[in-house]
Every structure is written in C-alpha cells, then in structure tokens.
Coordinates of C-alpha atoms in Angstrom, one line a residue:
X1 CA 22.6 14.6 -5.4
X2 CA 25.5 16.6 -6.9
X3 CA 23.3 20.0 -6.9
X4 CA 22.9 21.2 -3.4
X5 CA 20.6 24.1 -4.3
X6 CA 18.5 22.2 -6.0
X7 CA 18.4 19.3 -3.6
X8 CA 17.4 22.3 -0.6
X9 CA 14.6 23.3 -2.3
X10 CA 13.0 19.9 -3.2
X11 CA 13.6 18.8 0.2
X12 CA 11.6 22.4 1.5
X13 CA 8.4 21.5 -1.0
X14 CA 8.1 18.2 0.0
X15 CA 8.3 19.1 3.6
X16 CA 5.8 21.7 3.6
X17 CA 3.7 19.5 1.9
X18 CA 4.2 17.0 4.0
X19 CA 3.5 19.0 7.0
X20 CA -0.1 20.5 5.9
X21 CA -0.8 16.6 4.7
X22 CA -0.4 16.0 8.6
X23 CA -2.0 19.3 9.5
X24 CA -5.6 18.0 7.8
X25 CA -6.4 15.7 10.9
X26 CA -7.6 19.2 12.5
X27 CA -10.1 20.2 9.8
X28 CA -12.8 17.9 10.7
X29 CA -15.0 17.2 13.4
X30 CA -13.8 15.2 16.4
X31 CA -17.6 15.0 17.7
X32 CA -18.7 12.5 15.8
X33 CA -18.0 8.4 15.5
X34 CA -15.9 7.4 13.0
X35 CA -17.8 5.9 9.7
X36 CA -16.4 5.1 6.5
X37 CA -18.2 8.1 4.7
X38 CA -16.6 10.3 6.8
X39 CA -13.0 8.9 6.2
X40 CA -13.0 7.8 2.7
X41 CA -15.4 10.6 1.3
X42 CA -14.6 13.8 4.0
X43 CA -18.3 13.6 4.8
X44 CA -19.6 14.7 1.4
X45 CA -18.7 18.0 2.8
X46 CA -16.0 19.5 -0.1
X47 CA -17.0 23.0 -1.9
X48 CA -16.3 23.5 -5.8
X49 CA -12.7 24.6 -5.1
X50 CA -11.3 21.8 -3.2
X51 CA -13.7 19.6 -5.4
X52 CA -11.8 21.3 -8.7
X53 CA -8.1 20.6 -7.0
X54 CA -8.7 17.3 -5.8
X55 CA -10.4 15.9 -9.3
X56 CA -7.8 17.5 -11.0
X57 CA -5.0 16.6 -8.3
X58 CA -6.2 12.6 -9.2
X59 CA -7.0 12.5 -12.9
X60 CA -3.8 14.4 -14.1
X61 CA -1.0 12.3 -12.3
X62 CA 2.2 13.2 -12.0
X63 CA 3.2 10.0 -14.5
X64 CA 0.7 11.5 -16.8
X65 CA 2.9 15.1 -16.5
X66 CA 6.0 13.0 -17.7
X67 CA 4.6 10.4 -20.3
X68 CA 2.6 13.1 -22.2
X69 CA 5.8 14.7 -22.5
X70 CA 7.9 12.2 -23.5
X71 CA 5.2 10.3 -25.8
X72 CA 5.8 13.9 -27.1
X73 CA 9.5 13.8 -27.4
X74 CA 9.3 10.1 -29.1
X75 CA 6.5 9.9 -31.3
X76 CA 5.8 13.0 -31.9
X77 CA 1.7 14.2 -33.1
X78 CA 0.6 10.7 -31.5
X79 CA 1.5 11.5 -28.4
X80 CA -0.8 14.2 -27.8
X81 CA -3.7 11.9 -27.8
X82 CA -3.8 12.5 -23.5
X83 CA -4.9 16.2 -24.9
X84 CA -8.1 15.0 -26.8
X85 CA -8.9 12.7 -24.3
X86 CA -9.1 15.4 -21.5
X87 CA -10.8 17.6 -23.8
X88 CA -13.6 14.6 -24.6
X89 CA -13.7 13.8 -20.5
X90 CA -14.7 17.1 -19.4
X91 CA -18.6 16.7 -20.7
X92 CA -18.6 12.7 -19.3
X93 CA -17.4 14.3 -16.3
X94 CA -20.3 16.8 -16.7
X95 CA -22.9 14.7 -17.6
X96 CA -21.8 11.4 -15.8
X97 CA -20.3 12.6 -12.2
X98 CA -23.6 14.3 -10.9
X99 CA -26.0 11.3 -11.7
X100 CA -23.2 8.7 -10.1
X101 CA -23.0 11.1 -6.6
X102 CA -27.4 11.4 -6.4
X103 CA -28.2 7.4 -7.2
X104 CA -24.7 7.4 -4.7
X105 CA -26.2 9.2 -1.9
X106 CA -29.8 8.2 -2.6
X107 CA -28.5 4.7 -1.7
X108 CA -26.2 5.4 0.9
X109 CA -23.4 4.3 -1.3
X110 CA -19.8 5.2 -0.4
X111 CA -18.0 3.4 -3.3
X112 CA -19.6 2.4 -6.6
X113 CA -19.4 -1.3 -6.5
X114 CA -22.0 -0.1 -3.5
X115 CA -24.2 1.5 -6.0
X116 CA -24.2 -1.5 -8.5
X117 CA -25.3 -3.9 -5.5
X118 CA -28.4 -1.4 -4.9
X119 CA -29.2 -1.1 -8.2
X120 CA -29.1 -4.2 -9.2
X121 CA -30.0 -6.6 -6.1
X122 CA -26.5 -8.1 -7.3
X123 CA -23.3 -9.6 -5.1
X124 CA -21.9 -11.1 -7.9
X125 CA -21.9 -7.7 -10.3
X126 CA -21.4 -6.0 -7.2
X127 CA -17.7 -8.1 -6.6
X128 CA -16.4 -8.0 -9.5
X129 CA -17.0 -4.2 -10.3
X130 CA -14.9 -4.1 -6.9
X131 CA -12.3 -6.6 -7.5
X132 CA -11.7 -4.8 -11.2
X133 CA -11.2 -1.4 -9.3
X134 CA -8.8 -2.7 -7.0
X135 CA -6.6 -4.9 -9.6
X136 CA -6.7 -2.2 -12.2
X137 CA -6.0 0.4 -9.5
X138 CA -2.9 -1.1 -7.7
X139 CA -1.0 -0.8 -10.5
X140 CA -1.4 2.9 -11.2
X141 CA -0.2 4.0 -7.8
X142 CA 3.1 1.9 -8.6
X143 CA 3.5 3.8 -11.8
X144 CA 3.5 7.4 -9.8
X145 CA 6.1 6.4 -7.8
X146 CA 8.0 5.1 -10.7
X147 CA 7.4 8.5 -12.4
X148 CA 8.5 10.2 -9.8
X149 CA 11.7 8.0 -9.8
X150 CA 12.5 8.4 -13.5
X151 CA 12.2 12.2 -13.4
X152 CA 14.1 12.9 -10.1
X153 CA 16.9 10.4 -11.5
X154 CA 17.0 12.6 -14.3
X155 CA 17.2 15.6 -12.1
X156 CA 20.3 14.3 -9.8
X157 CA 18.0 14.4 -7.2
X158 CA 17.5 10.3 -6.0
X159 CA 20.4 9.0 -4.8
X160 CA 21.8 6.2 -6.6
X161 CA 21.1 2.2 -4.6
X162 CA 19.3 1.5 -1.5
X163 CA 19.8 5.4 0.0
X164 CA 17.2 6.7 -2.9
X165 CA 14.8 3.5 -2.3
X166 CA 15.0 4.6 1.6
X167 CA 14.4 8.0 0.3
X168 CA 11.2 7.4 -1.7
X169 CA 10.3 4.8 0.9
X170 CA 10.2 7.9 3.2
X171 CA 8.7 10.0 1.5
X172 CA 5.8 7.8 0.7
X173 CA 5.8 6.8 4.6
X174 CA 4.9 10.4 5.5
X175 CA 2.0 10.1 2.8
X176 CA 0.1 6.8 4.5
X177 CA 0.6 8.1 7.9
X178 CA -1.4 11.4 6.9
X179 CA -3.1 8.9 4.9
X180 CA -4.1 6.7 7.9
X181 CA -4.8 9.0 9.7
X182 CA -7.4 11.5 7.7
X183 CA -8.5 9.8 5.1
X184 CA -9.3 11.5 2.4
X185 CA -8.7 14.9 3.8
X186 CA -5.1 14.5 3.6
X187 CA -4.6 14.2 -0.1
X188 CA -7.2 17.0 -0.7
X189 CA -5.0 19.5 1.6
X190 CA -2.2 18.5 -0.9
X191 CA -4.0 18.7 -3.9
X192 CA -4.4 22.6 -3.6
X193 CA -0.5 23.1 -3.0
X194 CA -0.6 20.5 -6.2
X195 CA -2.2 22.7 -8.0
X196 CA -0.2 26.1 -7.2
X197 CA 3.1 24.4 -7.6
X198 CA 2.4 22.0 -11.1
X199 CA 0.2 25.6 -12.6
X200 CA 3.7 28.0 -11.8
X201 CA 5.9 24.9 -13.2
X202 CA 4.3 24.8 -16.5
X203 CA 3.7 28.2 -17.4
X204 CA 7.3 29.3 -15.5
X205 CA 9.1 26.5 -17.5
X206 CA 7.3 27.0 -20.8
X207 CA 8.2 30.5 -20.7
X208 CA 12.1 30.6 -20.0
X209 CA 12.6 27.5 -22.9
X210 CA 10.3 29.6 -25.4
X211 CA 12.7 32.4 -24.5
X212 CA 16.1 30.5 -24.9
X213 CA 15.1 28.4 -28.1
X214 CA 13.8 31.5 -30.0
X215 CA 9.9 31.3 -29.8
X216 CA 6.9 28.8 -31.0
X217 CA 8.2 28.7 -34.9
X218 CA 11.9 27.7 -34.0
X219 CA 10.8 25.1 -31.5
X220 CA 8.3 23.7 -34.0
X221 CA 10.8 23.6 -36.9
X222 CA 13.7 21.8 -34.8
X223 CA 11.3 19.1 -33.4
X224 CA 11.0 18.4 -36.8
X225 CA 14.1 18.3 -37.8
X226 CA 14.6 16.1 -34.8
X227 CA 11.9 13.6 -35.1
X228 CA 12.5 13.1 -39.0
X229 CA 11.1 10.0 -40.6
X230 CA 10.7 7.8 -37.3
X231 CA 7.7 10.4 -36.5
X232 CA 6.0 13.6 -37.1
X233 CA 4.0 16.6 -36.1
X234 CA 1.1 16.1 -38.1
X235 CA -0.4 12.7 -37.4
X236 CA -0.3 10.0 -40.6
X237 CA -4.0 9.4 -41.8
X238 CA -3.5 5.5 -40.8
X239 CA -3.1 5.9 -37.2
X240 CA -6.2 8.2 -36.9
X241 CA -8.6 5.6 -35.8
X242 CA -6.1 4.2 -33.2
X243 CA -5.8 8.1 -32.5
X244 CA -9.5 8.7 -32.2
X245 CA -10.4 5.3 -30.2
X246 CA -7.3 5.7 -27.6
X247 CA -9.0 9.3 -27.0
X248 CA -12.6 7.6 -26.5
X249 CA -11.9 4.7 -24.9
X250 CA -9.8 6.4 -22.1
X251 CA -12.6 8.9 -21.6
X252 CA -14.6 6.5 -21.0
X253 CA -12.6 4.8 -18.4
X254 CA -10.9 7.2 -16.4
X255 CA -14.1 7.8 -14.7
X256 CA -14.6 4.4 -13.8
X257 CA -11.0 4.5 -11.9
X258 CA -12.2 4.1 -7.6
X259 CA -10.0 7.3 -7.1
X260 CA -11.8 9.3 -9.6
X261 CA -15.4 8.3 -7.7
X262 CA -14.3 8.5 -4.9
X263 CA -13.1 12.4 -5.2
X264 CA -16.6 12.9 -6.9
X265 CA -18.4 11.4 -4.4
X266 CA -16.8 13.4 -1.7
X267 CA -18.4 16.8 -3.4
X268 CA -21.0 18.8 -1.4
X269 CA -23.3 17.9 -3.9
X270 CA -24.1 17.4 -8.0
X271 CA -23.8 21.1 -8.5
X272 CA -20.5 21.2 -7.1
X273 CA -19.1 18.7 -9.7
X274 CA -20.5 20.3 -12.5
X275 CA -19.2 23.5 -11.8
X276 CA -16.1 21.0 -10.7
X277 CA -16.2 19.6 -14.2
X278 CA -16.7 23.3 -16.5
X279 CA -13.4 24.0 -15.0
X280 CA -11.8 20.9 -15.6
X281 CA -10.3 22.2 -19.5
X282 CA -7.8 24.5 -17.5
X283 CA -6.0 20.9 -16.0
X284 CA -6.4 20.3 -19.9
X285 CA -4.3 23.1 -20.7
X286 CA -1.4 22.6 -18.3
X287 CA -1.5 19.3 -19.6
X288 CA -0.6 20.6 -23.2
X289 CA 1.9 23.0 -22.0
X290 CA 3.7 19.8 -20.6
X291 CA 3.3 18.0 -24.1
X292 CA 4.9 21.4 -25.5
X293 CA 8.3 21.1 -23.4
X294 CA 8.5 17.4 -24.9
X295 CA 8.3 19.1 -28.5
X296 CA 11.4 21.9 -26.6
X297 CA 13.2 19.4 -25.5
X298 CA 13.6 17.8 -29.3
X299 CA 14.2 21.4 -30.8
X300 CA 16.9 21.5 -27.8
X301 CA 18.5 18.6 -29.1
X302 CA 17.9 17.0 -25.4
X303 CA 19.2 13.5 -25.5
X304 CA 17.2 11.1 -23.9
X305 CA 17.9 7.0 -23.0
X306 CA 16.9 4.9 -26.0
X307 CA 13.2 3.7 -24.4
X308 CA 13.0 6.3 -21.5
X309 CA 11.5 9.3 -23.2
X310 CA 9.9 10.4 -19.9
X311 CA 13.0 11.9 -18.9
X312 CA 13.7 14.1 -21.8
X313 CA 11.8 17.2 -20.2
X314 CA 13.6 16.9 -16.7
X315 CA 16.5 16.7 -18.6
X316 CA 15.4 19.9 -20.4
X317 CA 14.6 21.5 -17.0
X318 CA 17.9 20.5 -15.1
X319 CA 19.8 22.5 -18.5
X320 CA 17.7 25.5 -18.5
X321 CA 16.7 26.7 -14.9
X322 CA 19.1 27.4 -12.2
X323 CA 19.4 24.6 -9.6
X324 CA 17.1 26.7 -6.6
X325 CA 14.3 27.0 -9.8
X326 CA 14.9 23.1 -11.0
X327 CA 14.4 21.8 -7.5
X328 CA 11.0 23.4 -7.0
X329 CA 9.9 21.9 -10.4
X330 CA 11.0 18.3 -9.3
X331 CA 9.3 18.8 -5.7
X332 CA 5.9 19.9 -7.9
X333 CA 6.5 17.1 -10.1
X334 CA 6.3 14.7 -6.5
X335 CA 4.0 16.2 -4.9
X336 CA 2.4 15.4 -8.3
X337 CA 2.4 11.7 -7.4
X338 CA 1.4 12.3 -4.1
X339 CA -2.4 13.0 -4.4
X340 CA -3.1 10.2 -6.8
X341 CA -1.7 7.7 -4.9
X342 CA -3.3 9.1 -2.1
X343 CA -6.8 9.0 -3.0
X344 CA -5.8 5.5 -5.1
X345 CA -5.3 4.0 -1.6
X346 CA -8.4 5.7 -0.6
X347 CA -10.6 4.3 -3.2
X348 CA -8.7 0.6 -3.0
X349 CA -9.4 0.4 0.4
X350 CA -13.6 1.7 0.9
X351 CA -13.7 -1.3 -2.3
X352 CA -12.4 -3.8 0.0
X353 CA -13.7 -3.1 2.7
X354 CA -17.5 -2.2 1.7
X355 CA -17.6 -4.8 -1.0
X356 CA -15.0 -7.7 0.3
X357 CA -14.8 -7.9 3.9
X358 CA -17.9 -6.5 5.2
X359 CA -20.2 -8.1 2.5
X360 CA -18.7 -11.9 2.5
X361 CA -17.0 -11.9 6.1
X362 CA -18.1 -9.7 8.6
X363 CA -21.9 -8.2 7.4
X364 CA -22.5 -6.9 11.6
X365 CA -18.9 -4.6 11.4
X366 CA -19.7 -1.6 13.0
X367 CA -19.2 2.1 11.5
X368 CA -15.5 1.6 13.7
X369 CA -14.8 -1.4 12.5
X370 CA -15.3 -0.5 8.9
X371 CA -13.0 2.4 9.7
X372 CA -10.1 0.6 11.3
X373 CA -10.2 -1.9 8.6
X374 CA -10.0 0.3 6.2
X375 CA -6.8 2.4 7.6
X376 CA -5.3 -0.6 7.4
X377 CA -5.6 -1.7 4.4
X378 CA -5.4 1.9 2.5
X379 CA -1.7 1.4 4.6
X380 CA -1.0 -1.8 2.7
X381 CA -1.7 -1.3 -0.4
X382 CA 0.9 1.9 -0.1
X383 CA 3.5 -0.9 0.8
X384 CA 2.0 -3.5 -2.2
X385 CA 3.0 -0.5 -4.5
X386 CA 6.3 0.2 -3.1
X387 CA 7.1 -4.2 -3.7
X388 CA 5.6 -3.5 -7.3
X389 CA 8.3 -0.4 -7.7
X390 CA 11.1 -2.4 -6.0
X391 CA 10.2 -5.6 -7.0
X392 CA 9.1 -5.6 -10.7
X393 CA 10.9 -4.4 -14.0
X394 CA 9.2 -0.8 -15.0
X395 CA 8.0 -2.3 -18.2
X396 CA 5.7 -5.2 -16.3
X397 CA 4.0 -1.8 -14.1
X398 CA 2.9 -0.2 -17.4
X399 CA 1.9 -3.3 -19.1
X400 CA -0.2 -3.9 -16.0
X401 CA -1.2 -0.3 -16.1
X402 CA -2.3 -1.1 -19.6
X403 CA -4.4 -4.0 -19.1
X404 CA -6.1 -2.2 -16.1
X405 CA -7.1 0.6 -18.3
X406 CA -8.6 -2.4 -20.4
X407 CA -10.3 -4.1 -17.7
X408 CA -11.4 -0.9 -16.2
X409 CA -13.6 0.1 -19.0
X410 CA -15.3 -3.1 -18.7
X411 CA -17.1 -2.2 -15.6
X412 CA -18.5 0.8 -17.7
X413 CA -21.9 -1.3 -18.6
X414 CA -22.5 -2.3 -14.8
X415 CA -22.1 1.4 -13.7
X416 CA -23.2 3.5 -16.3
X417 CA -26.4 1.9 -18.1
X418 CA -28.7 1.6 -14.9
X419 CA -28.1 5.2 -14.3
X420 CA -30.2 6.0 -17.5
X421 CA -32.2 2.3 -18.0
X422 CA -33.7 -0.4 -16.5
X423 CA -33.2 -2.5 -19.4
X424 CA -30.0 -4.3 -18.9
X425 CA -30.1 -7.3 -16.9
X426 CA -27.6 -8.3 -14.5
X427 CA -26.8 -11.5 -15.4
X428 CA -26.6 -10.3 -18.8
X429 CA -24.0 -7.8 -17.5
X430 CA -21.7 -9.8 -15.7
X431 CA -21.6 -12.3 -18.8
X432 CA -21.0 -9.0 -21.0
X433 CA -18.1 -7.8 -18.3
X434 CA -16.4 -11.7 -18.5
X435 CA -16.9 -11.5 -22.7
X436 CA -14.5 -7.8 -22.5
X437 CA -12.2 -8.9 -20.0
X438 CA -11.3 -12.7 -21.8
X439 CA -11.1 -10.5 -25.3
X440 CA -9.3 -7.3 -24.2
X441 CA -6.8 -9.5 -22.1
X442 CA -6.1 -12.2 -24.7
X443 CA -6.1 -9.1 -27.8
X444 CA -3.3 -6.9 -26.0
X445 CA -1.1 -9.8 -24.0
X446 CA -1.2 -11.8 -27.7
X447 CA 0.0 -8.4 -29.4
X448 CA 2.8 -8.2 -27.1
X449 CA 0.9 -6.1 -24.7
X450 CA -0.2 -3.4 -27.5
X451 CA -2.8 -0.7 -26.6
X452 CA -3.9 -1.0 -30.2
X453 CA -5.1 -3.8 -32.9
X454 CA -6.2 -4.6 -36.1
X455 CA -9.8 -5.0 -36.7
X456 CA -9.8 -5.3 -40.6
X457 CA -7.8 -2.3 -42.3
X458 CA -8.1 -0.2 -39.4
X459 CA -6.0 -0.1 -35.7
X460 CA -8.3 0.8 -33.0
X461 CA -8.1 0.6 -29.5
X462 CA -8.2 -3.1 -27.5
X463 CA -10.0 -1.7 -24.6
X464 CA -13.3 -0.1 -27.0
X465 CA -12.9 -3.6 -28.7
X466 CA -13.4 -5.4 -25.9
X467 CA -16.0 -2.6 -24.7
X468 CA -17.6 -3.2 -28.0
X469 CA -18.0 -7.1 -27.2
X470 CA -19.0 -6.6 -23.7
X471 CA -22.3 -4.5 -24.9
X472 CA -23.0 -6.8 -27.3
X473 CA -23.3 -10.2 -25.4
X474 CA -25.1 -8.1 -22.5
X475 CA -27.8 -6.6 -25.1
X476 CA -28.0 -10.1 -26.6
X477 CA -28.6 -11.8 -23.5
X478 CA -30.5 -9.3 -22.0
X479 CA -34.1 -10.5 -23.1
X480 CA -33.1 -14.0 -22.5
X481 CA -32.4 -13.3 -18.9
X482 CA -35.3 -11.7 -18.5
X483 CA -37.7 -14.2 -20.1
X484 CA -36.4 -16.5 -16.8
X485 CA -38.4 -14.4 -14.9
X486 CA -35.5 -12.8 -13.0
X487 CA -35.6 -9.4 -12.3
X488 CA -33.3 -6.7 -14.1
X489 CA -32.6 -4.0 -11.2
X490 CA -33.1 -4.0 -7.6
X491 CA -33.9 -0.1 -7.3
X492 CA -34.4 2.9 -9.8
X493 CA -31.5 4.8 -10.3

C-alpha cells in the first residue's frame, strides 16, 4: 500500500458500505417471529428498484467485472461471449423468474429445491437439486474474493503475506456479521451503493482512457496490433458454435444458481421481476463497457502476468486516474464481490437448511429454529470460502467454478419442465440429472478441465452436451416410469 491516497479512499467506500450493510437490521419489522422467509427472502416484500439492484448486484459479480475484461485483453472477440449471454438471459429472466416466484409462493416454497419436492411429491429430486446448488455455489463465492484479491493486488492496495489475508479476512468478517444478522436485507442495502459506485466506475473510466488513447478507432486499431495472430477482434468462423453454445448454455444456468432465486423470490411479486428483468440490458451494458477497457488496456500496451489477464484493466486504471479516483474504482470493484457472496451464503444456507436438516433430521424445527440454523450456517460457509481462497491454488477455484456451471445446468429439467408440463416423470428426471452430471463431469475433467469439446467437426459447450443427454434419458424413460403406475407430479405447477 505504497499510494496513500488511493488506500484512503478505498478504505472510506468500504466503510460506508460496511456501515449501511449493518444499518439494514433496522428496516424490518421487529413485531414479528423470526421465519426463514422473512430472513432469507426479506418477506417477499422488495419493490422493482431494490429488486433491479439486487438481481443485478448477484448476476454481474465483481469476478465477472474482471474476467470479461481480461478474457478481453487475452483472447480477444471470444471473450465477449459474457455480452451475448446477458443479452439472451434477460427474456429467460422474463419469461422464467415470474412462473418460478407464483408455483414458489403458491407452495410456500422458500428455496427451489422446496418447489421441486411440491411439485413432484419427490425427496430424492428434491436433494439433489439442493445438494447441486450448494456444491456448485460454494465455489463461486471463493472466486469473488479471489477477484477481488487479483485486482486490488494489481492496484497496490492488499498488503503483501498474512497482513492482506487479515485484511480480506476483515473485510469479509464485517459482511457475515451484517450477514447473520439480516439476512438478506443486508446484501440488498449494498447492492444499491453497488450499483451507484460499479455505473460511475465504468462510464468515469471509459471516458478518461477513450480521452488519453485518442478515441474508439485508435483503441480498436492498437488492440489489434496487440493481439496479432494469437487472437482477434472478429471471431474465427470455427469457434462460432463453441461461441454460440457458451452463450446458451450459461443462460440457461445462471438462473438455476440458489443466489439468483433466491433474489427473485424475494420480489413483491411476478410483476416486479418482469419489470426487474426489462431493465436488466442496462447491467448488460456496463458489462460491455468493462469488456471495452480490456480492448484499452491492449491498445495501451498494458502488460499483464503471462496467465493473469484479469489484472490488465486495474493495471490500466492504477496508470490512468489519480490515486484518490483509482481508490474509489477498487473499493467499487469490492463492494462488487460483496453482494454475490452475500446472497450466495443466503441461498447455500435456506438449501441446507429447508432441504437437508429440516427434511432428513429435524422435520418438527420450528420457524426459530430454522432461523438460527440457518445464521449459522450462511456464517460458515463465508469461512468454507475464505479456506478455498487460502487454502487452494486459484486455478483449482475456477476449474471448480467450471464444473459447477456444468452441474448447475443439470438441475434445469427438474426446475424448469414442471413449470410448463406434467409430462416428465421424476424418476425419469433424476436418472436424466445423474446421465448430465457423469457426462459433463467426465467430458470437461478428461479435456483437462475445458469448458468446450468436440462433438464431430464442431466445439460446443460440455455443460449443453451434458444438458443435451440429461433430456434425452428423462424423455426416454419418461413413459416407462409412468407405465409402473407411479405418478409424474405431486401438484400442478
């Protein structure tokens, strides 16, 4: 921390942020007993607005707001693909989001491994659409605080050996004890300051390194000067399929992720989210304007660690802005990771507690109970994320990031179909969800834990593959199952 202007005004953002996180125990009722609806999901009670910033807040991480970048800054056109699959979520958001929170509420469900049990009269589907969330889940909150780590390293801002570990040990402390303490309330006071602070760094950013690097053409042309033959700006007709199936697949799953239903289901209602949702593109946009200072930082000449891309733009902003300015950009860029992980913790514990503990081991916990037990494992899984950041090489967090965007697509059948069927029966689902898991596992650990593969003449994504053979053994098995006599769904969704 060689920059003392800059290290005042991170330490300021943080701190007010960490004071209104603490400051959302007092905007809730105190008349009522605690339940786990009330913790986890604010009482249903959130308006368009706080709906827009927390979605947002928990779909566009702050590792998302330093890979796209760097993807940028290292492989040039193919890493933009986060930009198409934003722009093909917002209508699944749309269509998908208000169905999930009526069959939610209609059933009383507070997670969705809650509304797979009622719909399908199913423990078993019911478990392991749980156990999926939390396993693909865990790793993800590892990864924003290992964003966050990468990017203020960058900046000069985390201390070098055990002081910066006790630093983002700290900061993170601050987060479960809001955490603990509110529920979900806390990470949706934070998302609006979120919001404010990741908007202003974007456009504020974008602007001054247009300005210094002469405009959009000059950028342009020394990115790709830069990138040369090891990538391009225009994407090579070959990878198109990968291209196209990366965007599908991982529209498909992000709205699987617990923290993503979990935000949903805390709306006032379906209206909310779908006005929620036709605001969702402007996210979108920020997103590209961070994939554009990737393409500056090339044209800059910005020279990044051989394999850590992700710090090419905080490179970029510690060279252009003055240190007060580049302060406030890293303290947006942590405050970043702060919702997501939030809400993750959120979402990981309602799973385990609803669909774990009170389903196999305790069935008579009161609305209390439920409560405590969830506070204390939302607070554990905060400290299984800080072991993963401390006690794991970065590379193994995002190859188990990858497989959990594999697996959680898999749990797509389960949660989706009966929202618009009957048809599909649950036995025939779980076999479907074990068919995608063994194949998208065994495809991307045998290719060296590769988000793509060959099928033929063409790379496509594992995780659709695997999709791909999870529909197919569930609609080939479905009229089997059902010939036993066993019934397909427990309620109408």
């Amino acid at each position: 921390m060689d920059e003392p202007l800059a290290t005042s005004a991170f330490i300021a953002v943080l701190g007010g942020t960490s004071v209104l996180a603490f400051a959302a125990r007092w905007f809730h009722r105190r008349d009522v007993l605690p339940h786990l609806a009330g913790w986890a999901l604010a009482d249903r009670g959130f308006g368009t607005g706080v709906t827009w910033f927390l979605l947002g807040g928990s779909i566009f991480t702050a590792y998302t707001f330093a890979a796209v970048p760097g993807l940028a800054y290292g492989t040039g056109a193919l890493g933009f693909f986060p930009l198409a699959y934003t722009v093909i979520l917002c209508p699944v958001l749309f269509v998908l989001l208000p169905r999930l929170w009526t069959a939610a509420r209609r059933t009383g469900a507070v997670t969705v491994a809650d509304w797979v049990r009622a719909r399908y009269d199913s423990p078993a589907l019911m478990l392991v659409v749980a156990l999926t969330g939390v396993l693909a889940t865990m790793p993800y909150i590892a990864l924003q605080l290992l964003g966050v780590r990468a990017v203020l390293d960058a900046g000069g801002l985390y201390p070098q050996g055990p002081a910066g570990d006790l630093a983002l040990t700290a900061v993170f402390a601050v987060l479960a004890g809001a955490t603990f303490r509110s529920g979900l309330r806390a990470p949706a006071v934070i998302s609006i300051v979120k919001g404010v602070l990741v908007f202003g760094a974007a456009f504020g950013v974008v602007g001054v390194a247009l300005g210094r690097l002469g405009g959009f053409p000059a950028v342009f042309d020394g990115a790709e000067r830069e990138l040369g033959t090891g990538g391009g700006l225009l994407l090579d007709p070959a990878l198109h399929p990968a291209f196209a199936t990366l965007a599908l697949g991982s529209a498909l799953a992000l709205p699987m992720y617990p923290h993503v239903l979990t935000a949903a289901f805390a709306a006032a209602g379906p209206d909310t989210l779908r006005r929620s949702a036709v605001a969702m593109p402007a996210w979108t946009f920020v997103l590209g304007l961070f994939g554009l200072l990737g393409i500056a930082a090339l044209a800059a000449g910005v020279a990044a660690p051989l394999g850590n891309a992700e710090v090419a733009v905080p490179l970029l902003i510690r060279e252009l802005l003055p240190e007060l300015a580049s302060g406030a950009v890293f303290g947006a860029l942590a405050v970043g990771a702060l919702v997501p992980a939030a809400v993750m913790s959120v979402a990981v514990a309602a799973l385990f507690t609803r669909n774990v503990y009170v389903e196999f081991f305790h069935p008579d916990a009161t609305p209390k109970h439920e409560v405590r037990v969830a506070r204390w494992v939302s607070l554990l899984a905060k400290v299984a994320a800080l072991a993963f950041v401390f006690g794991l090489r970065e590379q193994d967090a995002i190859n188990l990031q990858l497989l959990g965007g594999i697996w959680i697509l898999q749990t797509f059948p389960a949660v989706v179909l009966g929202l618009f069927s009957g048809w599909w029966h649950r036995s025939a689902l779980l076999a479907g969800w074990a068919a995608g898991m063994v194949t998208g596992t065994v495809l991307a650990v045998a290719g060296g834990y590769t988000s793509v593969v060959a099928v033929g003449p063409v790379l496509l994504y594992v995780a659709v593959v695997a999709l791909a053979v999870n529909l197919a053994v569930a609609t080939a098995l479905t009229p089997g199952f059902a010939r036993g006599g066993a019934s397909r769904a427990g309620v109408t969704g």
